[in-house]
Short mmCIF file of C-alpha atoms and ligand atoms in Angstrom, two decimals:
data_model
loop_
_atom_site.label_atom_id
_atom_site.label_comp_id
_atom_site.label_asym_id
_atom_site.label_seq_id
_atom_site.Cartn_x
_atom_site.Cartn_y
_atom_site.Cartn_z
CA MET A 1 125.15 151.32 65.48
CA ILE A 2 127.97 154.12 66.52
CA GLY A 3 126.39 156.88 67.38
CA LYS A 4 123.01 155.81 68.74
CA THR A 5 122.67 156.61 72.04
CA ILE A 6 119.76 153.68 73.82
CA LEU A 7 118.03 154.45 77.56
CA VAL A 8 117.83 151.17 79.53
CA VAL A 9 115.20 151.27 82.32
CA ASP A 10 115.45 148.23 84.29
CA GLU A 11 114.89 149.01 88.23
CA ASN A 12 117.20 145.58 88.88
CA LYS A 13 120.96 147.30 89.37
CA ALA A 14 122.14 143.66 88.03
CA THR A 15 119.65 143.23 84.98
CA ARG A 16 120.37 146.53 83.37
CA GLU A 17 124.38 147.27 83.57
CA TYR A 18 124.71 143.69 82.64
CA LEU A 19 122.72 145.26 79.57
CA SER A 20 124.03 148.43 79.29
CA HIS A 21 127.47 146.17 79.36
CA VAL A 22 126.12 144.16 76.45
CA LEU A 23 124.81 147.53 74.24
CA LYS A 24 128.52 149.68 75.34
CA GLU A 25 130.06 146.06 73.69
CA ARG A 26 128.19 146.78 70.71
CA GLN A 27 128.67 150.43 70.08
CA PHE A 28 125.93 152.01 71.02
CA ASN A 29 125.95 155.29 73.73
CA VAL A 30 124.17 154.04 76.53
CA LEU A 31 122.16 156.04 79.22
CA GLU A 32 120.79 154.65 81.85
CA ALA A 33 117.57 154.95 84.27
CA GLY A 34 116.51 152.62 87.61
CA SER A 35 112.95 154.27 87.87
CA GLY A 36 109.51 155.48 85.52
CA LYS A 37 110.00 158.61 86.79
CA GLU A 38 114.01 159.04 86.39
CA ALA A 39 113.35 157.51 82.81
CA LEU A 40 110.74 159.86 81.45
CA ILE A 41 113.53 162.94 83.00
CA SER A 42 116.09 161.37 80.59
CA ALA A 43 113.41 160.58 77.64
CA TRP A 44 113.14 164.13 77.12
CA ARG A 45 115.86 166.03 78.40
CA ASP A 46 117.84 163.91 76.58
CA LEU A 47 116.55 162.29 73.45
CA PRO A 48 118.04 158.93 72.89
CA ASP A 49 117.46 156.93 70.18
CA LEU A 50 115.45 154.31 71.35
CA VAL A 51 114.37 153.51 75.06
CA VAL A 52 114.62 149.90 76.37
CA PHE A 53 113.18 149.08 79.47
CA ASP A 54 111.27 146.25 81.88
CA PRO A 55 107.32 147.00 81.87
CA THR A 56 107.08 147.00 86.52
CA PHE A 57 107.72 149.81 87.72
CA SER A 58 107.60 150.82 91.43
CA ASP A 59 106.70 153.76 90.86
CA LEU A 60 104.54 154.50 88.08
CA GLN A 61 100.77 152.63 87.18
CA ASP A 62 101.44 149.82 84.47
CA LEU A 63 101.46 151.45 81.14
CA GLU A 64 102.07 155.29 82.46
CA PHE A 65 105.47 155.29 81.30
CA VAL A 66 104.52 154.38 77.73
CA GLN A 67 101.74 156.01 77.92
CA LYS A 68 102.91 159.62 78.02
CA LEU A 69 105.93 158.79 75.78
CA ARG A 70 103.54 159.11 73.14
CA GLN A 71 101.84 161.64 74.06
CA ASN A 72 104.74 164.11 74.98
CA ALA A 73 105.77 165.41 71.47
CA ARG A 74 109.17 165.21 72.48
CA SER A 75 108.81 161.61 72.53
CA ALA A 76 105.97 159.96 70.62
CA GLY A 77 107.42 158.40 67.51
CA MET A 78 110.90 157.07 69.75
CA PRO A 79 110.94 153.19 69.30
CA ILE A 80 110.10 151.32 72.86
CA VAL A 81 111.58 147.86 72.90
CA ALA A 82 110.25 146.28 76.18
CA PHE A 83 112.54 144.20 77.28
CA SER A 84 110.09 141.93 80.42
CA SER A 85 110.48 139.41 83.22
CA ASP A 86 106.46 138.95 82.29
CA PRO A 87 105.56 135.80 79.83
CA ALA A 88 102.07 137.20 80.17
CA PRO A 89 100.05 137.52 76.49
CA ALA A 90 97.72 140.47 78.77
CA ARG A 91 101.09 141.99 79.60
CA ARG A 92 102.25 141.69 75.78
CA GLU A 93 99.59 142.69 74.28
CA ALA A 94 98.33 145.88 76.39
CA CYS A 95 102.49 147.15 75.95
CA LEU A 96 101.78 146.82 72.73
CA LYS A 97 98.35 148.02 72.35
CA ALA A 98 99.77 151.67 73.99
CA GLY A 99 102.33 152.08 71.68
CA VAL A 100 105.27 149.42 72.76
CA ASN A 101 106.72 148.62 68.59
CA ILE A 102 108.37 145.46 70.23
CA TYR A 103 107.50 143.15 73.28
CA ILE A 104 110.70 140.49 74.43
CA VAL A 105 110.27 138.60 76.93
CA LYS A 106 113.26 138.22 79.04
CA SER A 107 114.84 134.41 78.12
CA ALA A 108 118.15 132.77 76.48
CA LYS A 109 117.88 133.35 73.46
CA ALA A 110 115.77 137.23 74.46
CA LEU A 111 119.48 138.66 73.79
CA SER A 112 119.67 138.18 69.88
CA GLU A 113 115.91 139.08 69.31
CA LEU A 114 116.74 142.48 71.20
CA GLN A 115 119.65 143.02 68.66
CA TYR A 116 118.03 142.21 65.94
CA ALA A 117 114.94 144.44 67.21
CA LEU A 118 117.28 146.99 67.40
CA GLU A 119 118.62 147.07 64.36
CA GLN A 120 114.90 147.21 62.77
CA LEU A 121 113.95 149.99 64.46
CA LEU A 122 116.71 151.98 64.03
CA HIS A 123 117.18 151.28 60.75
CA ALA A 124 113.50 151.78 60.18
CA GLY A 125 113.15 154.58 62.71
CA LYS A 126 114.99 157.27 59.70
CA THR A 127 112.50 156.16 57.30
CA ASP A 128 109.07 156.68 59.51
CA ALA A 129 110.73 160.13 60.81
CA GLU A 130 110.87 161.04 57.06
CA THR A 131 107.31 159.24 56.10
CA MET A 132 106.39 160.66 59.35
CA GLU A 133 106.50 164.35 57.63
CA SER A 134 105.14 163.93 54.37
CA SER A 135 102.34 162.33 55.26
CA HIS A 136 101.44 159.66 57.83
CA GLY A 137 101.03 162.07 61.03
CA SER A 138 102.14 160.41 64.02
CA ARG A 139 103.78 156.58 63.53
CA GLU A 140 105.88 153.97 65.24
CA SER A 141 105.23 150.68 63.06
CA GLY A 142 103.11 150.53 59.92
CA LEU A 143 99.54 150.13 60.15
CA SER A 144 98.02 146.39 60.61
CA ILE A 145 94.71 146.09 58.76
CA VAL A 146 93.29 142.30 59.95
CA PHE A 147 90.11 141.17 57.41
CA LEU A 148 88.17 138.24 59.19
CA SER A 149 84.85 136.94 58.61
CA ALA A 150 82.45 134.81 60.89
CA LYS A 151 81.35 132.58 58.01
CA GLY A 152 83.90 130.65 54.92
CA GLY A 153 83.84 131.32 51.90
CA THR A 154 81.82 135.64 52.07
CA GLY A 155 85.16 136.54 50.45
CA THR A 156 87.53 137.19 53.04
CA SER A 157 90.59 136.18 51.44
CA SER A 158 89.17 137.67 48.12
CA LEU A 159 88.93 140.95 49.15
CA CYS A 160 92.43 140.60 51.63
CA ALA A 161 93.74 140.42 48.13
CA ASN A 162 92.49 142.63 46.30
CA LEU A 163 92.09 145.68 48.80
CA ALA A 164 96.23 145.19 49.68
CA MET A 165 97.05 145.40 45.97
CA THR A 166 94.18 148.14 45.47
CA ILE A 167 96.31 149.96 48.45
CA LYS A 168 99.43 149.76 47.10
CA GLU A 169 98.89 150.49 43.24
CA GLN A 170 97.34 153.67 45.47
CA GLN A 171 100.34 154.43 46.99
CA PRO A 172 103.03 152.76 44.70
CA GLU A 173 105.68 153.36 47.38
CA ALA A 174 104.74 151.81 50.29
CA ARG A 175 105.39 148.72 51.11
CA VAL A 176 102.96 146.77 51.52
CA VAL A 177 102.98 142.77 53.22
CA VAL A 178 99.69 140.38 53.01
CA VAL A 179 100.24 137.77 55.35
CA ASP A 180 97.43 134.68 54.79
CA LEU A 181 97.19 133.88 58.79
CA VAL A 182 94.85 131.24 57.69
CA LEU A 183 95.11 127.07 58.97
CA PRO A 184 95.15 125.04 58.50
CA ILE A 185 94.85 125.67 55.36
CA GLY A 186 95.47 129.26 53.38
CA SER A 187 93.75 130.48 49.87
CA ILE A 188 95.75 133.84 49.17
CA ALA A 189 98.24 131.95 47.53
CA GLN A 190 96.54 130.20 44.51
CA ILE A 191 94.40 133.04 43.96
CA VAL A 192 97.63 135.17 43.52
CA GLY A 193 99.23 132.28 41.63
CA TYR A 194 102.22 131.66 44.06
CA GLU A 195 103.11 128.67 43.87
CA GLY A 196 107.09 128.76 46.50
CA GLN A 197 108.49 126.97 48.77
CA LEU A 198 108.58 130.12 51.38
CA ASN A 199 105.07 130.50 53.45
CA LEU A 200 104.16 131.00 57.21
CA VAL A 201 105.12 127.51 58.23
CA THR A 202 108.87 127.31 56.63
CA ALA A 203 109.33 131.15 57.99
CA ALA A 204 108.57 130.08 61.54
CA ASP A 205 111.25 126.65 61.09
CA LEU A 206 113.64 129.59 60.57
CA PRO A 207 115.42 130.88 64.04
CA SER A 208 114.64 134.39 64.53
CA ALA A 209 117.53 136.22 64.33
CA GLN A 210 117.55 135.50 60.62
CA THR A 211 114.06 136.42 59.89
CA ASN A 212 114.33 139.91 60.61
CA GLY A 213 113.21 142.73 58.40
CA GLU A 214 115.85 142.75 55.35
CA TYR A 215 115.44 138.70 54.96
CA PHE A 216 111.77 139.85 54.00
CA LEU A 217 112.09 142.79 51.92
CA LYS A 218 114.06 139.91 49.96
CA ASN A 219 112.60 136.70 49.69
CA LEU A 220 108.49 137.53 50.04
CA PRO A 221 107.99 136.83 46.41
CA GLN A 222 106.09 140.18 45.14
CA PRO A 223 103.34 138.10 42.85
CA GLU A 224 102.95 140.11 39.03
CA LEU A 225 100.14 141.97 38.82
CA TRP A 226 99.42 142.17 42.61
CA LYS A 227 102.17 144.44 43.63
CA PHE A 228 102.10 143.45 47.36
CA GLN A 229 104.53 141.42 49.03
CA LEU A 230 102.51 137.97 50.54
CA LEU A 231 103.90 135.83 53.40
CA ALA A 232 102.27 132.52 52.18
CA GLY A 233 100.30 130.65 54.58
CA SER A 234 100.21 127.17 55.12
CA PRO A 235 100.07 124.87 51.34
CA ASP A 236 98.27 122.27 53.56
CA PRO A 237 96.59 120.54 56.09
CA GLN A 238 99.68 118.98 57.87
CA HIS A 239 102.04 121.41 56.86
CA GLY A 240 99.83 123.51 59.02
CA ASN A 241 99.81 122.00 61.77
CA ASN A 242 103.72 121.44 62.37
CA LEU A 243 103.30 125.69 62.47
CA LYS A 244 104.96 126.40 65.08
CA VAL A 245 101.98 128.31 66.61
CA ASP A 246 105.15 130.77 68.61
CA ARG A 247 107.58 131.86 65.93
CA ILE A 248 103.99 134.29 64.77
CA GLY A 249 104.76 136.74 67.16
CA GLN A 250 108.15 137.77 65.88
CA ILE A 251 106.89 137.48 63.10
CA VAL A 252 104.50 139.78 62.87
CA ASP A 253 106.70 142.36 64.94
CA VAL A 254 109.59 141.82 62.47
CA LEU A 255 107.03 143.08 59.56
CA ARG A 256 105.24 146.03 61.52
CA VAL A 257 108.84 147.52 61.73
CA THR A 258 109.99 146.68 57.93
CA TYR A 259 106.25 147.51 56.68
CA ASP A 260 104.15 150.14 56.10
CA PHE A 261 100.67 148.35 56.07
CA ILE A 262 100.76 144.25 57.79
CA ILE A 263 97.55 143.30 55.77
CA MET A 264 96.14 140.27 57.46
CA ASP A 265 93.81 137.82 56.77
CA LEU A 266 92.64 135.86 59.47
CA GLY A 267 89.87 133.61 57.90
CA ARG A 268 87.09 133.10 60.18
CA SER A 269 89.68 132.14 63.74
CA LEU A 270 89.17 133.59 66.63
CA SER A 271 91.98 131.95 68.45
CA ARG A 272 94.91 132.25 71.02
CA ILE A 273 96.74 132.72 67.74
CA SER A 274 94.51 135.68 65.76
CA MET A 275 93.00 138.18 69.20
CA PRO A 276 96.02 139.70 69.97
CA LEU A 277 96.28 139.82 66.14
CA ILE A 278 93.19 141.16 66.17
CA LYS A 279 93.69 144.03 69.78
CA GLN A 280 96.81 145.58 67.96
CA ALA A 281 94.80 146.27 64.90
CA ASP A 282 94.57 149.35 63.97
CA LEU A 283 91.85 148.52 61.65
CA ILE A 284 89.30 145.38 61.34
CA PRO A 285 87.87 144.25 58.23
CA LEU A 286 84.87 142.34 59.06
CA ILE A 287 83.84 141.07 56.67
CA VAL A 288 79.71 140.04 55.87
CA ALA A 289 77.56 138.24 53.02
CA ASN A 290 74.16 138.86 52.94
CA ASP A 291 72.39 135.90 54.54
CA GLN A 292 71.08 135.90 57.31
CA SER A 293 73.47 132.97 59.03
CA THR A 294 75.98 135.06 58.70
CA VAL A 295 75.05 138.26 59.60
CA LYS A 296 73.27 136.70 62.75
CA LEU A 297 77.29 134.33 63.81
CA THR A 298 78.40 137.96 63.59
CA LYS A 299 76.68 139.17 65.47
CA LYS A 300 78.24 136.45 68.05
CA ILE A 301 81.59 138.08 66.51
CA TRP A 302 80.94 141.75 67.55
CA GLU A 303 79.63 141.19 70.79
CA TYR A 304 82.57 139.08 71.59
CA PHE A 305 84.61 141.71 70.25
CA GLN A 306 83.02 143.86 72.51
CA GLU A 307 83.39 141.75 75.51
CA GLN A 308 87.05 141.55 74.74
CA GLY A 309 86.89 145.29 75.15
CA ILE A 310 87.53 146.05 71.20
CA ASP A 311 86.89 149.68 70.53
CA ALA A 312 83.69 150.18 68.02
CA GLN A 313 85.14 152.38 65.93
CA ASN A 314 88.43 150.03 65.09
CA VAL A 315 85.76 147.13 63.00
CA TYR A 316 84.90 148.20 59.57
CA ALA A 317 82.16 146.15 58.02
CA ILE A 318 82.49 145.55 54.43
CA LEU A 319 78.56 143.60 53.07
CA ASN A 320 80.13 141.36 50.47
CA ARG A 321 77.17 140.16 48.49
CA ALA A 322 79.35 136.64 47.72
CA VAL A 323 76.12 134.83 47.34
CA GLY A 324 73.99 136.37 45.38
CA LEU A 325 71.46 139.43 44.89
CA GLU A 326 68.76 138.42 47.17
CA GLY A 327 69.09 137.75 50.65
CA LEU A 328 69.20 141.09 53.20
CA THR A 329 69.86 144.50 52.36
CA LYS A 330 72.70 146.71 54.28
CA SER A 331 70.13 148.72 56.43
CA GLU A 332 68.60 144.78 57.45
CA ALA A 333 72.07 143.28 58.21
CA GLU A 334 72.79 146.33 60.24
CA GLY A 335 69.96 146.16 62.28
CA ILE A 336 70.88 142.79 63.25
CA ILE A 337 74.12 143.03 64.16
CA GLY A 338 73.90 146.98 65.25
CA PHE A 339 76.35 148.34 63.89
CA PRO A 340 77.25 150.67 60.71
CA ILE A 341 78.23 148.90 57.52
CA LYS A 342 80.93 151.19 55.96
CA THR A 343 80.62 150.32 51.94
CA THR A 344 79.01 147.28 50.23
CA LEU A 345 80.18 144.84 47.53
CA PRO A 346 78.32 144.37 44.78
CA TYR A 347 77.83 140.23 44.01
CA MET A 348 80.36 139.93 40.51
CA GLY A 349 78.36 135.87 39.19
CA SER A 350 81.29 134.31 37.95
CA ASN A 351 83.10 136.41 36.87
CA PHE A 352 85.51 137.35 40.47
CA SER A 353 85.96 133.82 40.59
CA VAL A 354 87.17 133.58 37.29
CA ALA A 355 89.82 136.48 38.47
CA ASN A 356 90.52 134.43 40.83
CA ASN A 357 91.19 131.08 38.57
CA PHE A 358 93.13 133.85 35.72
CA ASN A 359 95.44 135.22 39.17
CA GLN A 360 94.11 138.24 38.34
CA PRO A 361 93.06 141.00 40.24
CA ILE A 362 89.95 142.81 40.32
CA ILE A 363 90.02 146.01 39.13
CA THR A 364 92.87 144.63 36.57
CA LYS A 365 90.81 142.43 34.47
CA TYR A 366 87.38 144.66 35.57
CA PRO A 367 88.65 148.54 35.06
CA LYS A 368 85.32 149.08 34.12
CA ASP A 369 82.91 147.35 36.23
CA THR A 370 81.18 149.33 39.43
CA ALA A 371 83.21 147.11 41.72
CA THR A 372 86.45 148.25 40.34
CA ILE A 373 85.40 151.93 41.28
CA ILE A 374 83.91 150.49 44.68
CA PHE A 375 87.88 147.97 46.01
CA LYS A 376 89.69 151.82 45.18
CA GLU A 377 86.75 153.73 47.09
CA THR A 378 86.75 151.27 49.89
CA ALA A 379 90.70 150.37 49.80
CA ALA A 380 91.11 154.96 49.81
CA ASP A 381 88.77 155.17 53.50
CA MET A 382 90.31 152.18 54.67
CA VAL A 383 93.52 153.48 54.89
CA LYS A 384 92.27 157.15 56.08
CA THR A 385 90.56 155.73 58.91
CA ALA A 386 93.02 153.39 59.63
CA ARG A 387 95.62 156.57 59.76
CA GLN A 388 92.83 158.65 62.24
CA LEU A 389 92.95 155.53 64.21
CA ARG A 390 96.14 155.29 64.29
CA ALA A 391 97.31 158.74 65.66
CA ARG A 392 94.21 159.14 67.80
CA ARG A 393 95.67 156.09 69.57
CA ASN A 394 98.79 158.29 69.87
CA LEU A 395 96.64 160.78 72.00
CA SER A 396 94.61 159.36 74.53
N1 ADP B 401 81.34 140.02 45.59
C1 ADP B 401 81.58 138.47 45.40
N2 ADP B 401 80.47 138.24 43.55
C2 ADP B 401 80.72 136.92 43.60
N3 ADP B 401 81.31 136.08 43.96
C3 ADP B 401 82.53 136.41 45.03
C4 ADP B 401 82.33 137.92 45.64
N4 ADP B 401 83.60 138.08 46.84
C5 ADP B 401 83.97 136.20 46.71
N5 ADP B 401 83.05 135.63 45.91
C6 ADP B 401 83.61 134.73 45.64
O1 ADP B 401 83.32 133.88 46.61
C7 ADP B 401 83.93 132.67 46.72
C8 ADP B 401 84.72 132.57 47.95
O2 ADP B 401 85.19 133.58 48.33
P1 ADP B 401 86.80 134.09 48.91
O3 ADP B 401 87.37 135.19 48.76
O4 ADP B 401 87.94 132.15 49.10
O5 ADP B 401 86.17 134.09 50.69
P2 ADP B 401 86.43 133.21 52.32
O6 ADP B 401 88.74 133.61 51.97
O7 ADP B 401 85.68 134.57 52.80
O8 ADP B 401 86.44 131.91 52.19
C9 ADP B 401 85.50 133.55 46.00
O9 ADP B 401 85.23 131.51 44.58
C10 ADP B 401 84.76 134.02 45.21
O10 ADP B 401 85.41 133.76 43.92
MG1 MG B 402 89.73 132.71 53.04
#
């Protein structure tokens, strides 16, 4: 990393000097700031390639530092790494939501995590800047899209795989990864026909130093016909129970800075693992089936989201007529849940499971079907919406 300049921000002089020393040894140019205000001045005057900061300031409000950097054109796309003494998930989420790229908790292995974060961000930095100019508007990491539903069997996994494939087909140059986070057993590997050993559980068993962006780009399978790369889920409940849950945060952070789209299947889980991912997501496709009970459960989820401070704009409801033609109409479902449904996918009868059983995407297997048109329109609209929301988030 010869020639890259890093601004180190920490009110604690000893920590700051230690970090500077380590970074200088690794051939970085280092700038230091001992307060939030000093750091803002340096960021805008010296234009470092990246900022590392401890997010507890005595001269600035909690998130003010990150917000100010993101709002200013000179620093809007600057990679920001939190190197924090606070392990609280709430702080982590708030920082990521405000625009921090990676949140590292100070610990014995934090320095090696930081080293990898720097490599990822400084490599990704260039592509990001180029992509930013070409089409994306300002963005600091890939767009994250999390699929979930209130009930099993609503088509969440099928739609996640099929819409991810359609997104990749529409943007062949984009790096797209699908992550199956459904526990205790994932189903995307089955839908796309992947039978290899690399999955969330085996990846989480590897040391964090190994699971960097390059590792995933090189090793994640790209199943035939599906075009995206897959981090498969747990192959069975026994593996699922052994998942090193604490590793998920780092893995997802690495994927966010490595891929242009990180598309996750969360199934029907609103757990300690999935809530931070939902809060941090650019778009939350919420799959709704057209039976009373699913729609009512969806309303509960929606109410929970509101309590959790999730912005209604980020929720993208899709009505999937998975259970047949009888049942509620779109407007009836909207009436019960209390928010708009963006798109309705037709009931495809056994065609859908036939495509799944043959490990084929819907748009490949049934190119002339109405569903294919809707898949294509929906994928394009989801990407457009996610980009708009990201741009808005960066401004606010
Ligand atoms: N629009 C649809 N028309 C017909 N069958 C569907 C439709 N959407 C999903 N299915 C079928 O419903 C079943 C459950 O889908 P799946 O994606 O596994 O749901 P979930 O992940 O929500 O549990 C699968 O057999 C799938 O083929
Ligand atoms: Mg599923």
